[in-house]
Short mmCIF file of C-alpha atoms in Angstrom, two decimals:
data_model
loop_
_atom_site.label_atom_id
_atom_site.label_comp_id
_atom_site.label_asym_id
_atom_site.label_seq_id
_atom_site.Cartn_x
_atom_site.Cartn_y
_atom_site.Cartn_z
CA MET P 450 29.27 -0.98 34.23
CA ASP P 451 32.71 -2.42 35.03
CA PHE P 452 34.38 0.97 34.74
CA SER P 453 34.62 3.97 37.02
CA LEU P 454 35.42 7.57 36.18
CA VAL P 455 37.25 7.72 39.49
CA ASP P 456 40.06 5.72 37.86
CA ILE P 457 40.63 7.87 34.78
CA ALA P 458 43.93 9.70 34.33
CA VAL P 459 44.17 13.47 34.72
CA PRO P 460 45.42 15.40 32.82
CA PHE P 461 43.98 13.59 29.81
CA ARG P 462 46.51 12.14 27.36
CA MET P 463 46.18 9.74 24.43
CA GLN P 464 48.42 6.87 25.52
CA PRO P 465 48.50 3.05 25.41
CA GLY P 466 48.03 2.57 29.16
CA LEU P 467 48.38 -1.24 29.10
CA ARG P 468 48.16 -3.06 32.42
CA ARG P 469 49.25 -6.68 32.86
CA LEU P 470 46.43 -9.07 33.76
CA ASP P 471 46.54 -12.36 35.57
CA ALA P 472 46.16 -15.19 33.07
CA SER P 473 43.19 -16.50 35.08
CA ASP P 474 41.08 -13.44 34.22
CA PRO P 475 38.62 -14.75 31.59
CA GLN P 476 38.45 -11.34 29.85
CA LEU P 477 35.12 -12.43 28.35
CA THR P 478 31.49 -11.89 29.37
CA LEU P 479 28.59 -14.03 28.22
CA LEU P 480 26.05 -12.01 26.22
CA ASP P 481 22.51 -11.89 27.61
CA PRO P 482 20.03 -12.72 24.79
CA ALA P 483 17.53 -10.34 26.40
CA SER P 484 19.88 -7.35 26.21
CA PRO P 485 19.88 -4.47 23.70
CA LEU P 486 23.51 -5.34 22.93
CA TYR P 487 22.46 -8.85 21.83
CA ARG P 488 19.83 -7.44 19.45
CA GLU P 489 22.32 -5.02 17.90
CA LYS P 490 25.06 -7.64 17.50
CA LEU P 491 22.64 -10.20 16.07
CA ALA P 492 21.44 -7.71 13.43
CA VAL P 493 25.01 -7.05 12.27
CA MET P 494 25.87 -10.76 12.22
CA GLU P 495 22.76 -11.63 10.22
CA SER P 496 23.56 -8.87 7.73
CA GLY P 497 26.91 -10.54 7.00
CA GLN P 498 28.89 -7.47 8.06
CA SER P 499 30.41 -8.75 11.30
CA ARG P 500 33.58 -10.45 10.00
CA GLN P 501 36.57 -9.46 7.90
CA ALA P 502 39.68 -11.53 7.28
CA VAL P 503 42.95 -11.43 5.41
CA ALA P 504 42.73 -13.87 2.50
CA GLY P 505 43.55 -17.38 3.65
CA PHE P 506 43.46 -16.65 7.38
CA ASP P 507 41.80 -19.36 9.49
CA PRO P 508 40.31 -18.08 12.79
CA THR P 509 39.71 -21.57 14.22
CA ALA P 510 42.53 -21.39 16.76
CA ALA P 511 41.52 -17.92 17.92
CA ILE P 512 37.87 -18.96 18.38
CA ALA P 513 39.03 -22.06 20.27
CA ALA P 514 41.06 -19.78 22.57
CA MET P 515 37.92 -17.75 23.28
CA ARG P 516 35.90 -20.87 24.09
CA GLU P 517 38.67 -22.20 26.30
CA ARG P 518 38.50 -19.02 28.38
CA LEU P 519 34.70 -18.99 28.59
CA PRO P 520 32.88 -21.97 27.03
CA SER P 521 30.11 -21.36 24.50
CA ASP P 522 29.01 -23.14 21.35
CA LEU P 523 27.53 -19.99 19.84
CA PRO P 524 29.30 -17.81 17.25
CA PRO P 525 31.51 -15.21 18.99
CA GLU P 526 29.25 -12.37 17.83
CA ILE P 527 26.37 -13.52 20.05
CA ALA P 528 28.21 -15.68 22.57
CA TYR P 529 30.08 -12.79 24.19
CA GLU P 530 29.64 -9.10 24.87
CA GLN P 531 33.08 -8.55 23.39
CA ASP P 532 34.07 -7.81 19.80
CA PHE P 533 37.34 -9.33 18.60
CA ALA P 534 40.45 -8.84 16.49
CA VAL P 535 43.37 -11.19 15.92
CA LEU P 536 46.79 -9.52 15.98
CA ASP P 537 49.66 -11.42 14.35
CA GLY P 538 52.99 -11.02 16.13
CA GLU P 539 55.07 -11.92 13.08
CA THR P 540 53.70 -9.19 10.82
CA GLY P 541 52.16 -6.85 13.40
CA THR P 542 48.93 -6.81 11.38
CA LEU P 543 45.25 -7.46 12.04
CA GLN P 544 44.42 -10.78 10.40
CA TRP P 545 40.79 -11.20 11.44
CA LEU P 546 38.05 -8.96 12.80
CA CYS P 547 34.76 -9.98 14.37
CA VAL P 548 33.29 -6.58 15.20
CA CYS P 549 29.60 -5.69 15.50
CA VAL P 550 29.56 -2.50 17.58
CA PRO P 551 32.51 -0.30 16.59
CA SER P 552 32.88 3.20 18.02
CA HIS P 553 32.83 5.40 14.92
CA TRP P 554 35.30 3.29 12.91
CA ALA P 555 34.84 0.88 10.03
CA PRO P 556 36.37 -2.58 10.63
CA GLU P 557 36.52 -3.27 6.91
CA ASP P 558 39.00 -0.39 6.56
CA LYS P 559 41.38 -1.85 9.18
CA ILE P 560 41.82 -5.46 8.08
CA GLY P 561 45.39 -6.30 7.12
CA LEU P 562 46.81 -3.04 8.50
CA ASP P 563 49.69 -2.86 10.96
CA PHE P 564 49.33 -1.31 14.41
CA ALA P 565 50.70 2.09 13.40
CA ALA P 566 48.40 2.35 10.38
CA VAL P 567 45.37 1.31 12.43
CA HIS P 568 45.99 4.20 14.82
CA ALA P 569 46.97 6.77 12.20
CA PRO P 570 43.61 8.61 12.41
CA VAL P 571 43.77 8.89 16.22
CA ALA P 572 44.30 12.42 17.55
CA ASP P 573 47.57 13.16 19.38
CA ASN P 574 48.76 9.74 18.29
CA LYS P 575 52.53 10.33 18.39
CA LEU P 576 53.09 8.10 21.42
CA LEU P 577 50.83 5.34 20.09
CA VAL P 578 52.49 5.29 16.68
CA SER P 579 56.08 5.64 17.89
CA SER P 580 55.67 2.74 20.31
CA SER P 581 53.70 0.51 17.92
CA ALA P 582 56.43 -2.11 17.48
CA GLN P 583 56.92 -2.40 21.25
CA LEU P 584 53.17 -2.61 21.83
CA VAL P 585 52.76 -5.41 19.29
CA LYS P 586 55.63 -7.29 20.95
CA LEU P 587 53.98 -6.92 24.36
CA ALA P 588 50.51 -7.81 23.12
CA THR P 589 51.73 -11.01 21.44
CA SER P 590 54.18 -12.02 24.18
CA GLY P 591 51.92 -14.74 25.56
CA GLU P 592 50.81 -12.57 28.49
CA CYS P 593 47.44 -10.89 29.09
CA TRP P 594 46.88 -7.13 29.05
CA GLU P 595 44.12 -4.61 29.71
CA ARG P 596 43.30 -0.97 29.03
CA PHE P 597 40.20 1.24 29.15
CA VAL P 598 39.05 4.04 26.86
CA TRP P 599 36.02 6.26 27.34
CA THR P 600 34.01 9.15 25.95
CA VAL P 601 30.73 10.99 26.44
CA THR P 602 28.11 10.56 23.73
CA PRO P 603 24.54 11.60 22.94
CA SER P 604 23.82 8.11 21.59
CA GLY P 605 22.63 5.12 23.59
CA ARG P 606 23.21 2.84 20.61
CA TYR P 607 26.05 0.30 20.81
CA ASP P 608 26.67 0.00 17.06
CA GLN P 609 28.24 3.25 15.88
CA HIS P 610 29.63 2.09 12.54
CA PRO P 611 30.00 5.32 10.52
CA ARG P 612 28.45 3.86 7.37
CA ARG P 613 25.51 2.21 9.11
CA HIS P 614 24.62 5.08 11.42
CA ALA P 615 25.12 8.83 11.19
CA ARG P 616 26.49 10.47 14.33
CA GLU P 617 23.77 11.33 16.81
CA PRO P 618 23.58 15.13 17.15
CA TRP P 619 24.18 16.71 20.53
CA PRO P 620 20.96 17.80 22.27
CA ASP P 621 19.86 21.39 21.67
CA ALA P 622 19.39 22.03 25.40
CA GLN P 623 21.49 24.96 26.57
CA ASP P 624 20.71 24.34 30.22
CA PRO P 625 23.63 22.19 31.47
CA THR P 626 21.42 19.90 33.56
CA GLY P 627 18.91 19.31 30.79
CA PHE P 628 21.81 18.71 28.42
CA ALA P 629 23.57 16.17 30.64
CA GLN P 630 20.38 14.23 31.29
CA LYS P 631 20.36 13.15 27.64
CA LEU P 632 23.96 11.92 27.50
CA TRP P 633 25.76 8.61 28.00
CA LEU P 634 29.15 7.50 29.23
CA ARG P 635 30.60 5.07 26.67
CA ALA P 636 33.56 3.02 27.87
CA GLU P 637 35.51 0.14 26.39
CA ARG P 638 37.48 -2.49 28.24
CA GLN P 639 40.13 -3.66 25.78
CA THR P 640 42.23 -6.74 26.51
CA PHE P 641 44.69 -9.12 24.89
CA PHE P 642 45.10 -12.85 25.47
CA PRO P 643 47.29 -15.38 23.62
CA VAL P 644 46.34 -18.04 21.09
CA ALA P 645 48.16 -21.24 22.08
CA ASN P 646 51.06 -22.41 19.91
CA THR P 647 50.99 -19.26 17.74
CA ARG P 648 52.35 -15.72 17.70
CA GLN P 649 48.75 -14.52 17.61
CA SER P 650 46.87 -12.56 20.25
CA VAL P 651 43.13 -12.04 20.56
CA PHE P 652 42.21 -8.40 21.14
CA THR P 653 38.85 -7.98 22.87
CA ILE P 654 36.62 -4.90 22.97
CA ARG P 655 33.76 -4.76 25.46
CA VAL P 656 31.55 -1.71 24.92
CA MET P 657 29.69 -0.48 28.00
CA LEU P 658 27.02 2.25 28.18
CA GLN P 659 25.66 4.08 31.20
CA PRO P 660 23.54 7.24 31.55
CA LEU P 661 25.98 10.04 32.29
CA GLU P 662 24.12 11.14 35.42
CA GLU P 663 24.62 7.68 36.94
CA SER P 664 28.31 7.61 36.04
CA VAL P 665 29.19 10.62 38.23
CA GLN P 666 27.53 9.37 41.42
CA ALA P 667 30.70 7.88 42.94
CA PRO P 668 32.69 10.27 45.14
CA GLY P 669 35.31 12.03 43.05
CA ALA P 670 33.89 10.91 39.70
CA ALA P 671 32.54 14.33 38.69
CA ARG P 672 35.85 16.00 39.53
CA LYS P 673 37.82 13.46 37.49
CA LEU P 674 35.55 13.82 34.47
CA HIS P 675 35.60 17.62 34.73
CA ASP P 676 39.40 17.76 34.89
CA ALA P 677 39.87 15.23 32.10
CA LEU P 678 37.57 17.16 29.76
CA ALA P 679 39.20 20.45 30.73
CA THR P 680 42.66 19.14 29.80
CA MET P 681 41.76 17.58 26.44
CA SER P 682 43.52 19.20 23.50
CA ASP P 683 41.49 20.74 20.68
CA THR P 684 42.55 17.90 18.38
CA VAL P 685 41.31 15.25 20.83
CA LEU P 686 38.03 17.12 21.33
CA ALA P 687 37.54 17.21 17.56
CA TYR P 688 38.49 13.53 17.16
CA LYS P 689 36.02 12.48 19.85
CA GLY P 690 33.34 14.89 18.61
CA LEU P 691 33.24 16.54 22.04
CA ALA P 692 34.06 20.13 21.05
CA PRO P 693 30.41 21.33 20.86
CA ALA P 694 29.64 19.71 24.23
CA ARG P 695 32.59 20.49 26.48
CA ASP P 696 31.50 23.90 27.80
CA ARG P 697 28.06 22.66 28.80
CA LEU P 698 29.56 19.53 30.36
CA LEU P 699 32.06 21.55 32.38
CA ALA P 700 29.29 23.86 33.56
CA TRP P 701 27.21 20.86 34.67
CA LEU P 702 30.13 19.12 36.40
CA ALA P 703 31.62 22.14 38.18
CA PRO P 704 29.11 22.30 41.09
CA ARG P 705 29.29 18.52 41.54
#
């Protein structure tokens, strides 16, 4: 997994956290046809549910920008690990979505919305919403940007579309160790890169999964995760579905 809990911010806050990337960073990863992620993305693509678009929008230039960064003749759904959105700098809206493995959100509900409306359901979203115009300007400035988001989940499935899959229940185990052994760290690397000769930017989402026990092996990782969970507000815990799990997680992390 190209993400480390050692790097997460404490105390936890819902914030944009964009970091400028060098333009040479490809921001894309070729998808291994032997991987579970490939099988899940292929199933969504073949069902016809992977793409949404504003009427009349042509994604050709955006797909060409992807292939220029990392060549592939396959459709984006199965060429890359990433899911995609196209953000238009003129209107600030999402014009095209190519999303197979969303994290408890429905892409079909987001198409055509502006940045503020897209993030309206997010807990503690005041900073995100109030800075939406500035964030759109940055994201479509022609530069490249990166951020990471993460959570802990009982599901090892990549596709967590709320209408395709009910939320996986938390394990019944009350013993903190037995509980943690059944959990996963789910992280997303989210990036932006420009589409040449347009005010468009491609937004990429790379979902990564790792057994939770493995994710806390690095020195300092358990402390960071413990302190981040301990400082989450009740609204964030509810939004992420972590409220029933936090006490057992803190009890498991404390001695580590």
